[in-house]
Coordinates of C-alpha atoms in Angstrom, one line a residue:
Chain A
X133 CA 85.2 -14.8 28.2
X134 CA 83.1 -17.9 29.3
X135 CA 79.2 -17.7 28.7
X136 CA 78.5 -16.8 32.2
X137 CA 80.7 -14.1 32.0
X138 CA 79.1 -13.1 28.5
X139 CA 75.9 -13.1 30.1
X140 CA 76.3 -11.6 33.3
X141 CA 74.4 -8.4 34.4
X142 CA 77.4 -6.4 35.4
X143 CA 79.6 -4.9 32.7
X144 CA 82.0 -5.9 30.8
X145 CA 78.7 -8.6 30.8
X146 CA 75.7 -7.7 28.5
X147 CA 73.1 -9.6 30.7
X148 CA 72.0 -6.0 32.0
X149 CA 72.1 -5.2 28.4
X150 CA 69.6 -7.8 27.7
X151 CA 67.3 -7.6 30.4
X152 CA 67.2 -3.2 30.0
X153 CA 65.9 -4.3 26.3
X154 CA 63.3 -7.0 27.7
X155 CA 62.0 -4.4 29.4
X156 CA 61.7 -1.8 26.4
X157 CA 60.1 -4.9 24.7
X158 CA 57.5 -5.8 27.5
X159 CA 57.1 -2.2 27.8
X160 CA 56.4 -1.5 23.9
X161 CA 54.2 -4.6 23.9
X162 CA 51.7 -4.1 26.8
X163 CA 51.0 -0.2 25.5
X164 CA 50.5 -1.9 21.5
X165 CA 48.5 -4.6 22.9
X166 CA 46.3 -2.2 25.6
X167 CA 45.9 0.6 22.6
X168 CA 45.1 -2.4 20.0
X169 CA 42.3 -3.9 22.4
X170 CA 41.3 -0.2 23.0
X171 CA 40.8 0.5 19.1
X172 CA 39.9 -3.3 18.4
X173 CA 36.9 -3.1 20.7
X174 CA 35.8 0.4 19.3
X175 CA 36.2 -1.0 16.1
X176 CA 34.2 -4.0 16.3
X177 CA 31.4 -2.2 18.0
X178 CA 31.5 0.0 14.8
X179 CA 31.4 -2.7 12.4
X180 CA 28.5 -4.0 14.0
X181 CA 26.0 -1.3 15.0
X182 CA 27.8 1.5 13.6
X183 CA 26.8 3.5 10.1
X184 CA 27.1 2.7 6.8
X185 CA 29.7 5.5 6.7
X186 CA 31.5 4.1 9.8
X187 CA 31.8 0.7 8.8
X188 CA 33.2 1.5 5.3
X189 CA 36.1 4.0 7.3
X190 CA 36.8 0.8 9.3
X191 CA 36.8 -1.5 6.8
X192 CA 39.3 0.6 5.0
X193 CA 41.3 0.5 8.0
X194 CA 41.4 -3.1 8.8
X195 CA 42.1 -3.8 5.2
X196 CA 44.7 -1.7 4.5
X197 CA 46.5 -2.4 8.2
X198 CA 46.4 -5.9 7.2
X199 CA 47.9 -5.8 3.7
X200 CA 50.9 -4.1 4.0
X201 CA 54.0 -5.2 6.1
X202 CA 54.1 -4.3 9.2
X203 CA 57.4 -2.9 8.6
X204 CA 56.5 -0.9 6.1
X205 CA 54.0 0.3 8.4
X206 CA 56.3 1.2 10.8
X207 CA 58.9 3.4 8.7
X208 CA 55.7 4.5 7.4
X209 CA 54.3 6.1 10.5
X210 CA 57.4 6.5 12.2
X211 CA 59.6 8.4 9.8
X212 CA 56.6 9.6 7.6
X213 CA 54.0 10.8 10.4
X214 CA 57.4 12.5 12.5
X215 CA 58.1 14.5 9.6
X216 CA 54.3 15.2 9.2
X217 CA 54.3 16.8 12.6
X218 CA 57.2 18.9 11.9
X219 CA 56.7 20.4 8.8
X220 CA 52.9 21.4 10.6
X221 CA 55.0 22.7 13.4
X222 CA 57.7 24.5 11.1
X223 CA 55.0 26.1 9.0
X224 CA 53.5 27.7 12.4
X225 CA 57.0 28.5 13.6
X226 CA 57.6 25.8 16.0
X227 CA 60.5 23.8 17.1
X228 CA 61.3 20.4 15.7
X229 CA 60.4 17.2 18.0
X230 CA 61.8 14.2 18.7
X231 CA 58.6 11.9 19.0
X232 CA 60.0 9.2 21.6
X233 CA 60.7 5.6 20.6
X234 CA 58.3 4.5 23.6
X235 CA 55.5 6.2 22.0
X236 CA 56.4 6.2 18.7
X237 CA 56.3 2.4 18.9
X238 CA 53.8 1.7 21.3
X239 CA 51.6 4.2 18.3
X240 CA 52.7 2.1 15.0
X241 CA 52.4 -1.4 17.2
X242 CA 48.8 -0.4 18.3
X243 CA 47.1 0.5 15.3
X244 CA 48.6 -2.8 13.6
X245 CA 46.9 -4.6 16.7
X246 CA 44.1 -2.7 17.1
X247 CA 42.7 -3.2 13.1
X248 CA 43.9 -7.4 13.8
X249 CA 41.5 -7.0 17.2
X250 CA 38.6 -5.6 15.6
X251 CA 38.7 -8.7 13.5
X252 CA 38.8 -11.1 16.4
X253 CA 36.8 -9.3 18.6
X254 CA 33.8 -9.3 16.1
X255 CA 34.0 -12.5 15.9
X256 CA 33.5 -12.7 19.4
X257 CA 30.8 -10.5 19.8
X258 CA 29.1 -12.0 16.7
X259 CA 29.1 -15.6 18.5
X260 CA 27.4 -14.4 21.7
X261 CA 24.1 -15.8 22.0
X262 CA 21.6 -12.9 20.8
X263 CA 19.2 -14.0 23.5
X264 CA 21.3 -13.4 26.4
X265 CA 21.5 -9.6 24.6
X266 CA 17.7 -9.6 24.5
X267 CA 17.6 -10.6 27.4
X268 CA 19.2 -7.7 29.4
X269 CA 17.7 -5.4 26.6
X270 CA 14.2 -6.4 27.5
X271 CA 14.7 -5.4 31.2
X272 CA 16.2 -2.2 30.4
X273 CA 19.4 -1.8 30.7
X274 CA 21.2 0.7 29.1
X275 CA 23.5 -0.2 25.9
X276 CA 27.1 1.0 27.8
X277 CA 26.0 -1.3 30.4
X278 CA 25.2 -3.7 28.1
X279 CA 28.3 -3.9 26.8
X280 CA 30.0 -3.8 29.5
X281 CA 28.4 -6.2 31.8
X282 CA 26.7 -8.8 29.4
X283 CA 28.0 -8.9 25.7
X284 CA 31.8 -8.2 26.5
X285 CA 32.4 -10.9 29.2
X286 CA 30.0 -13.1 27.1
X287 CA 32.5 -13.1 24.2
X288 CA 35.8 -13.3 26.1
X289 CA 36.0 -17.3 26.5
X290 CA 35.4 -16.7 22.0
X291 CA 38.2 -14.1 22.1
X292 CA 41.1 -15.0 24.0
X293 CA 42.8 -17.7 21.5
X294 CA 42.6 -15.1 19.1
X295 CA 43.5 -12.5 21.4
X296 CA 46.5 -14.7 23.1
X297 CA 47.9 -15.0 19.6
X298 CA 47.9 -11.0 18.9
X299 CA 49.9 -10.8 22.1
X300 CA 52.3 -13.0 21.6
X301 CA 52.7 -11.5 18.2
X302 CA 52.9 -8.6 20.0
X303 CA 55.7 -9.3 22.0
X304 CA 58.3 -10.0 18.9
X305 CA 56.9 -7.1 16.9
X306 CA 58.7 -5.1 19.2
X307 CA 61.7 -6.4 17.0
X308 CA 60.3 -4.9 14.2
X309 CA 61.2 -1.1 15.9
X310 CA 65.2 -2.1 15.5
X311 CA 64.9 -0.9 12.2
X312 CA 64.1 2.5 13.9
X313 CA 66.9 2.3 16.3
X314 CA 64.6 1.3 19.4
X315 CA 66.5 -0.4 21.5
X316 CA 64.6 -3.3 22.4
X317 CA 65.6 -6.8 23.2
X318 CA 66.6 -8.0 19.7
X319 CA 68.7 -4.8 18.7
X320 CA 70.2 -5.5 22.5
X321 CA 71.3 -8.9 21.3
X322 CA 72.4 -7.9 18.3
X323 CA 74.8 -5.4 19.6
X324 CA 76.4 -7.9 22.4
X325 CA 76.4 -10.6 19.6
X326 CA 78.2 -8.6 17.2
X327 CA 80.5 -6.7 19.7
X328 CA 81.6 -9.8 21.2
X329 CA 81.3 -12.0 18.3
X330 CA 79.4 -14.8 20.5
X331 CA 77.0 -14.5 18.0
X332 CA 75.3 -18.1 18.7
X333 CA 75.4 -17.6 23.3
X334 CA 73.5 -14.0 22.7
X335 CA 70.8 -15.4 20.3
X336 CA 70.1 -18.5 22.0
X337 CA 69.9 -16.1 25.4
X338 CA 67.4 -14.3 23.8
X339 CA 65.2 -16.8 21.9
X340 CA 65.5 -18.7 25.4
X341 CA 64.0 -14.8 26.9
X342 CA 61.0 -15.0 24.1
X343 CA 60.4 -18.8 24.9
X344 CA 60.2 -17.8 28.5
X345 CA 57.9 -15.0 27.7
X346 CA 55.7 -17.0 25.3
X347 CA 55.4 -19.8 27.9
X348 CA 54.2 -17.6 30.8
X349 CA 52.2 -16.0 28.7
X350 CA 50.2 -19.2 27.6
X351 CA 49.6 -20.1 31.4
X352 CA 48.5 -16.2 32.0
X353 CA 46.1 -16.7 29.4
X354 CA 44.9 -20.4 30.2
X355 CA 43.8 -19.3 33.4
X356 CA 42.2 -16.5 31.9
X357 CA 40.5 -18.4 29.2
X358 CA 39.4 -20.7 32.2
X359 CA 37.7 -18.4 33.8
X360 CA 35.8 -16.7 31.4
X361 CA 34.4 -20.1 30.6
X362 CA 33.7 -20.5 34.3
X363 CA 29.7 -20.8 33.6
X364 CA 30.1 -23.6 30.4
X365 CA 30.2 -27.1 31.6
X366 CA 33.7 -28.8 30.3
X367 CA 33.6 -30.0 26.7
X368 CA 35.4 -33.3 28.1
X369 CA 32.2 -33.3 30.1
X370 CA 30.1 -35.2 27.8
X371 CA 28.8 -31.1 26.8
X372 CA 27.7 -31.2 23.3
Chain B
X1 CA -0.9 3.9 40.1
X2 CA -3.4 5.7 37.7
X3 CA -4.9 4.1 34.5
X4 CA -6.9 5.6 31.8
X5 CA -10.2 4.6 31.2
X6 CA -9.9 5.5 27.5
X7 CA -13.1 5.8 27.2
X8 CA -13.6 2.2 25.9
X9 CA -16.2 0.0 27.7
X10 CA -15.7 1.6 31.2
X11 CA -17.2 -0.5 34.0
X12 CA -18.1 0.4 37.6
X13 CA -15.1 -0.4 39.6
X14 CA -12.7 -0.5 36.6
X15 CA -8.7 -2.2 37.4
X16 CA -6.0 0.1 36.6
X17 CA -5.2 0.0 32.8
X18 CA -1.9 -2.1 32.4
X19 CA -1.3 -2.6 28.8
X20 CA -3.0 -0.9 25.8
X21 CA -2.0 -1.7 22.5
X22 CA -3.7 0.3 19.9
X23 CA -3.4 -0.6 16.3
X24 CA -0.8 -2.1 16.3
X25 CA 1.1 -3.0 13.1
X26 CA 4.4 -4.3 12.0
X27 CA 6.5 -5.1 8.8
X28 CA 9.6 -7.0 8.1
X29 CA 10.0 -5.6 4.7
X30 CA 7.2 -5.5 2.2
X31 CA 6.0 -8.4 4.7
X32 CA 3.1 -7.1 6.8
X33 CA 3.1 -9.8 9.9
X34 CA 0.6 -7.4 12.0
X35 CA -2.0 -5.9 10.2
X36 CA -3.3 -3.2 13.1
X37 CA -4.2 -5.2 16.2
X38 CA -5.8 -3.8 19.4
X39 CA -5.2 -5.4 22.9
X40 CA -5.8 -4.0 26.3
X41 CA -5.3 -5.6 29.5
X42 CA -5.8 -4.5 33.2
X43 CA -4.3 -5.0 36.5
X44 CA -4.9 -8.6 37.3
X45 CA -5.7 -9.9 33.5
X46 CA -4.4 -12.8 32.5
X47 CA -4.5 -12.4 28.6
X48 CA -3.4 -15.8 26.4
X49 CA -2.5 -14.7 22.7
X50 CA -2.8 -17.8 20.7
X51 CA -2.6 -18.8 17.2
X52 CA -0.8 -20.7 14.6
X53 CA 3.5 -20.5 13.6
X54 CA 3.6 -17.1 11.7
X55 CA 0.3 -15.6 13.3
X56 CA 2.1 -13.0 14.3
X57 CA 1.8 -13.8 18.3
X58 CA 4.8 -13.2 19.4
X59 CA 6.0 -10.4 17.2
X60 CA 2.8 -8.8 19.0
X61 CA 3.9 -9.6 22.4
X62 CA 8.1 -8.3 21.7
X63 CA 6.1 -5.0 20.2
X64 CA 4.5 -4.4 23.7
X65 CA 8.3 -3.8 24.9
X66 CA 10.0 -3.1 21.7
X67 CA 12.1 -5.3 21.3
X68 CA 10.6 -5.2 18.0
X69 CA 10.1 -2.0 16.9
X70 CA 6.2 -1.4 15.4
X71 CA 5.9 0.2 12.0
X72 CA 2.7 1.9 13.7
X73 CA -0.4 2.4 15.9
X74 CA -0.2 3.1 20.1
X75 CA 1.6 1.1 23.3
X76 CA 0.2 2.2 26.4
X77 CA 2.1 0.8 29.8
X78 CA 0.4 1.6 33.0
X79 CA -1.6 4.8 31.5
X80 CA 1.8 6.1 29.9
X81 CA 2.1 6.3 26.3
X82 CA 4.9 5.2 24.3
X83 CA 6.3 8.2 22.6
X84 CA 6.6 7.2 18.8
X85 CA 7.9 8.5 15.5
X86 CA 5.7 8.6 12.7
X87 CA 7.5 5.5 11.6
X88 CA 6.8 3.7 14.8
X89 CA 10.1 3.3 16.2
X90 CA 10.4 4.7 19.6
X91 CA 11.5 8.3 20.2
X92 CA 13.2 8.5 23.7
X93 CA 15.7 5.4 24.4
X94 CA 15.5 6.6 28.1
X95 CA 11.3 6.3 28.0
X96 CA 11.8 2.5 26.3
X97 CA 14.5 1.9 29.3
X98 CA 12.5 2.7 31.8
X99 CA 9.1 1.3 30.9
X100 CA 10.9 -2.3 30.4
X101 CA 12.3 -2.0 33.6
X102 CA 8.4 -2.3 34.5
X103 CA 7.8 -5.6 32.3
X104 CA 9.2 -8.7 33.2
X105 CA 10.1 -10.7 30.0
X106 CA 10.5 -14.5 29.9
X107 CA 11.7 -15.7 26.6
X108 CA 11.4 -19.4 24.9
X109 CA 15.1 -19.7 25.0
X110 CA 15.2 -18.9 28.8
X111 CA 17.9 -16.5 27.8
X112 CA 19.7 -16.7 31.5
X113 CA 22.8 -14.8 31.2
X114 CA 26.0 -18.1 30.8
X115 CA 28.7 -16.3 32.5
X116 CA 26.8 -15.8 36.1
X117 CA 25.1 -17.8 38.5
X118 CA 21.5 -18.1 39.0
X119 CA 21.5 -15.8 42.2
X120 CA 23.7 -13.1 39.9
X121 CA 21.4 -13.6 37.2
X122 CA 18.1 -12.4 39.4
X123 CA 19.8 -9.7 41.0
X124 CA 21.9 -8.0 38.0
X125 CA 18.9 -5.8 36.6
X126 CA 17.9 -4.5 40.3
X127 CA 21.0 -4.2 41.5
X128 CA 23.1 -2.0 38.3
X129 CA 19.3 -0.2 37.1
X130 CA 17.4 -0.2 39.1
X131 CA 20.0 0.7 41.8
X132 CA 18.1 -1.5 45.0
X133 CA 21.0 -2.3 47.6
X134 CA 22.9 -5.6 47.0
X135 CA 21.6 -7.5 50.3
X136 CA 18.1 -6.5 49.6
X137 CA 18.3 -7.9 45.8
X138 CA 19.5 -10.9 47.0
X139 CA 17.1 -11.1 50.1
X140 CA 14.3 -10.7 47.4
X141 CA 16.0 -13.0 44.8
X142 CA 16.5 -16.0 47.3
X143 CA 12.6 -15.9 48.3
X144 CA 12.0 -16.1 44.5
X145 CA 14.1 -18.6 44.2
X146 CA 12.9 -20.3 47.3
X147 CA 9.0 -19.8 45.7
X148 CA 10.4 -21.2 42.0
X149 CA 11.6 -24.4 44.1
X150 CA 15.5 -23.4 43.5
X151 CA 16.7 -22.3 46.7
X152 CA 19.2 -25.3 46.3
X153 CA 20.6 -23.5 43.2
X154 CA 21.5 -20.0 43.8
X155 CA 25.4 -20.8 43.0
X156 CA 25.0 -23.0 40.1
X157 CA 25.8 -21.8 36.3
X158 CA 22.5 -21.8 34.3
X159 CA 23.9 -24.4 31.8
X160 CA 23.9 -27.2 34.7
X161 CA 20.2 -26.8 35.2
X162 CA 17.7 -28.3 33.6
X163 CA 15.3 -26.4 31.0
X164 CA 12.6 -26.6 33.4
X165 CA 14.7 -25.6 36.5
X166 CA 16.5 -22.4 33.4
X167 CA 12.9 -21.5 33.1
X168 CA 12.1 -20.9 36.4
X169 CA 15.1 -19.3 37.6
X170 CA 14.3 -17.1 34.3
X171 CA 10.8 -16.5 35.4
X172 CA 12.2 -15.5 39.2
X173 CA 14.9 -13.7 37.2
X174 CA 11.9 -11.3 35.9
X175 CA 10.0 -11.0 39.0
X176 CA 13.1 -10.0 40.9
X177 CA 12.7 -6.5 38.9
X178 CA 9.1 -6.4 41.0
X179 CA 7.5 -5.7 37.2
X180 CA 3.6 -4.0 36.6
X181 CA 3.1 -7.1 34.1
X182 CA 4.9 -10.4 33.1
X183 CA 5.3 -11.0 29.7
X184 CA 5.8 -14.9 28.4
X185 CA 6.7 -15.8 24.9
X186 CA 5.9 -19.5 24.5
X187 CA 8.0 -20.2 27.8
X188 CA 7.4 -23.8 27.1
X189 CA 7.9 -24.4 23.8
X190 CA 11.5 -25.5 24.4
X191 CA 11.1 -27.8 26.8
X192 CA 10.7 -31.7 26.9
X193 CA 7.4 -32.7 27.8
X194 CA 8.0 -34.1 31.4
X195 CA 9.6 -30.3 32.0
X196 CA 6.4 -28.3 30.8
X197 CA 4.5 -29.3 34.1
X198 CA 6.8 -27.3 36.4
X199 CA 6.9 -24.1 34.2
X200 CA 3.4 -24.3 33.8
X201 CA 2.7 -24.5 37.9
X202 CA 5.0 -21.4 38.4
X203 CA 3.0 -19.3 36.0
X204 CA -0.3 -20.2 37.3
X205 CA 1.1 -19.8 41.0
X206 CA 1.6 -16.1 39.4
X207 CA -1.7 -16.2 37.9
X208 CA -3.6 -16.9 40.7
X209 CA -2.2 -14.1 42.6
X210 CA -3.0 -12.0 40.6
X211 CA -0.4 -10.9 38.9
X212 CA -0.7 -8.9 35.4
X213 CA 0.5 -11.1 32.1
X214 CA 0.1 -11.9 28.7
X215 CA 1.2 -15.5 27.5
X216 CA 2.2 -16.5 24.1
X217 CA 1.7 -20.0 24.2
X218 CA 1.0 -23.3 22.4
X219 CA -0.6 -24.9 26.0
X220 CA -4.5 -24.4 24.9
X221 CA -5.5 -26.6 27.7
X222 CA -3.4 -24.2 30.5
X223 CA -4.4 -20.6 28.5
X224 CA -8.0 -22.3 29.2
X225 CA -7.5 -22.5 32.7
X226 CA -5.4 -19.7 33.4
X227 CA -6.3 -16.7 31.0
X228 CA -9.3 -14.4 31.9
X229 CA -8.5 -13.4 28.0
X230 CA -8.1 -15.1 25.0
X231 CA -6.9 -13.8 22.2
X232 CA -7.1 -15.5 18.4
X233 CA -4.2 -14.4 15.7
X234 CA -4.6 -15.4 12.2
X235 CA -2.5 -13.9 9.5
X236 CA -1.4 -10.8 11.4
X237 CA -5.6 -10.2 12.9
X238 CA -7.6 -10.9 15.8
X239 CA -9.7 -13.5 14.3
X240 CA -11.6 -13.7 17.5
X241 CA -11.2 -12.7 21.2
X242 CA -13.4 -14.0 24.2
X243 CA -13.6 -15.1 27.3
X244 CA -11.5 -18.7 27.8
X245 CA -14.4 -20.6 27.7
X246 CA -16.4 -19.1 25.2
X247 CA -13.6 -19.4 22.9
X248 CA -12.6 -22.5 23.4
X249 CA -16.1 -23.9 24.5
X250 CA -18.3 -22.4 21.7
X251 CA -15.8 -20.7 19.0
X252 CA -17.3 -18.8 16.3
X253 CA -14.5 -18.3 13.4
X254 CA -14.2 -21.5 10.8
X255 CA -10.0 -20.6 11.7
X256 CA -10.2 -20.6 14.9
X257 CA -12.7 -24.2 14.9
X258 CA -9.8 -25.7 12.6
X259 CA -7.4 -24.3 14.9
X260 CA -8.5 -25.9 18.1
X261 CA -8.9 -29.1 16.1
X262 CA -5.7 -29.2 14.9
X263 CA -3.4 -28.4 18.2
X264 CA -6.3 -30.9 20.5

């Protein structure tokens, strides 16, 4: 078969293949990267105005998220937290589950994100001018609002390099969840590759797919980055 | 609007009570910065709080709204009282909300918020808090800005202004809230010289119509001309208080002689 054919979205083809896995991937990675921003932003709150007790419970969290493979993580929580909820359903005479690989990966993904978020995001918060804070303090707003309508736009233009990188981390994580038979883009490839033995046509078509991913991605987040910077005058400016 | 007389000094055809502070005293750590001072000023005062870096001026003034928290004594705004623990921080978050919404701060650092523009800036606080219609908060926000000279500006990002021009909108930015009192902590401290005049013309424009404020400021010459109070910090005390002119015309305290010296 020529590489067109190889490729093409119609069996005996394993374009459609591909693309079904892309979209497990995309899918995987916008749920991780929503539930890591979720817990990130929670998380950096608590490290800075939360308790002593708090902050020690997140530092244990970020730290130990951080430290161990992310693979390990993943047959960790995967395999280890699945039999968890079994053996609590066995013991009160419940049926087995199947937790869902959509879930299940979209879970593991986004607490490895969410404790790599906290990080950036504090940083974020931490760099916003304390005045501005004061500011909408002194005239009384409430601290939700606060949050919501000063600090957390205020530290986006900080956070979005940081927070671009986690989602294009994201995005080839996803990979990672072959090991638990998800079948995302990569285990996709692998199966055409190694089916077909054009080993070399399906792993170019799919580093070409993560390229293509990576590279909208960067303009999605340019423009973004742009326009939470809307109110600083350009560096290039003669700024600073 | 009701004010307690308190019982202090009450004069035929007393002003409304604005401001009462009792007291007042504050520590950062073993470091006592205000050691119980006792301010009061009503409807129409201008009251200047002066005194040398690490008086303890403007830890006094961010104690009238909390955004320092006092380690003790009373904070009256417009006759109510600041519900405190014993330890002086402040026991309802909604009372402190609510009684800042009534205090217009202006800060050294202008503090304008980056990521809006000047007319989002002015109308942000009435408009989400204090829950006044959009098209009246900006009706009200452009004739402030119109009266601050920066009609012109109403779409412009606050780091393209000037200091001076920040400063005003900052100052319209606090009068858009239609506060009891204005509070200023040295609002012209950070500005180049050739800025100060404008500030200072805003403020006494507010002054002179009689508007309820008390300045932190380094100006003596403008506190002079602007205050109906003057009050002299040294070392976390009133040193001495007077009338503008008698203080500054006839001062009693060695400190406060050395003082006026020092900063003429």
């Amino acid at each position: 078969m020529s590489t067109l054919e190889l490729l093409a979205l119609q069996p005996p083809g394993w374009g459609g293949n591909l693309l079904r896995g892309l979209a497990n991937s995309i899918q995987i990675a916008v749920g991780a990267y929503g539930l890591g921003l979720a817990i990130g932003t929670a998380g950096a709150y608590g490290k800075i105005y939360g308790g002593p007790v708090l902050r020690d419970l997140l530092e244990v969290y970020t730290t130990v998220v951080r430290a161990v493979p992310e693979l390990i993580l993943i047959l960790i929580l995967y395999f280890g937290l699945t039999d968890l909820v079994n053996q609590i359903l066995v013991e009160m005479g419940r049926d087995r589950i199947q937790i869902s690989g959509v879930i299940a990966g979209i879970a593991v993904l986004g607490v490895v994100q969410g404790a790599y978020s906290t990080e950036v995001l504090r940083g974020a918060i931490l760099a916003v001018p304390h005045g501005q804070i004061e500011a909408a303090r002194a005239m009384g707003m409430p601290a939700g609002m606060l949050a919501r309508r000063i600090t957390l736009p205020l530290m986006l233009g900080n956070a979005i390099p940081g927070l671009a990188n986690l989602w294009l981390i994201a995005t080839k994580d996803t990979a990672l969840l072959a090991v638990v038979g998800f079948s995302e883009l990569t285990l996709e490839t692998r199966q055409a590759a190694g089916t077909t033995k054009a080993y070399f046509t399906f792993f170019m078509a799919a580093g070409a797919i993560y390229l293509a991913i990576t590279l909208l991605s960067q303009w999605g987040f340019a423009r973004a980055e742009r326009w939470a910077r809307r109110g600083e005058p350009a560096v290039a400016a003669g700024a600073r | 609007m009701t004010g307690t007389t308190n019982g202090v000094q009450a004069q035929p055809a007393e002003r409304p009570e604005a401001i009462a502070v009792r007291d007042l005293r504050k520590s950062f750590g073993s470091h006592e910065v205000l050691k119980g001072v006792s301010m009061r000023a009503c409807e129409g005062d201008v009251v200047a709080i002066i005194g040398g870096s690490g008086s303890g001026k403007s830890t006094m003034l961010r104690c009238i709204n909390f955004l320092e928290t006092p380690s003790g004594g009373e904070i009256t705004i417009g006759g109510e009282r600041v519900e405190m623990r014993p330890d002086g921080s402040p026991a309802s978050r909604r009372q402190i909300e609510r009684l800042r919404q009534s205090l217009g701060m202006v800060f050294q650092s202008f503090n304008l918020w980056t990521h809006k523009t000047v007319l989002e800036n002015l109308i942000e606080v009435p408009v989400h808090v204090l829950k006044v219609p959009r098209a009246e908060a900006e009706a009200r926000a452009r004739k402030l800005l119109d009266r601050v000279g920066l009609a012109e500006k109403e779409g412009a990002y606050p780091a393209f202004l000037s200091g001076g021009q920040q400063q005003r909108a900052a100052i319209a930015r606090a009068l858009c809230m239609e506060p009891r009192a204005m509070l200023f902590d040295e609002p012209t401290s950070a500005l180049d010289p050739e800025l100060v005049g404008e500030v200072l013309a805003v403020i006494r424009a507010l002054a002179d119509e009689g508007r309820t404020m008390i300045l932190v400021t380094h100006e003596m010459k403008f506190a002079r001309e602007v205050a109906s109070h003057v009050i002299y910090l040294f070392n976390g005390q009133i040193e001495e208080e007077g009338p503008p002119e008698r203080l500054f015309g006839a001062p009693r305290s060695e400190r406060l002689k050395q003082f006026l010296k020092s900063v003429a």
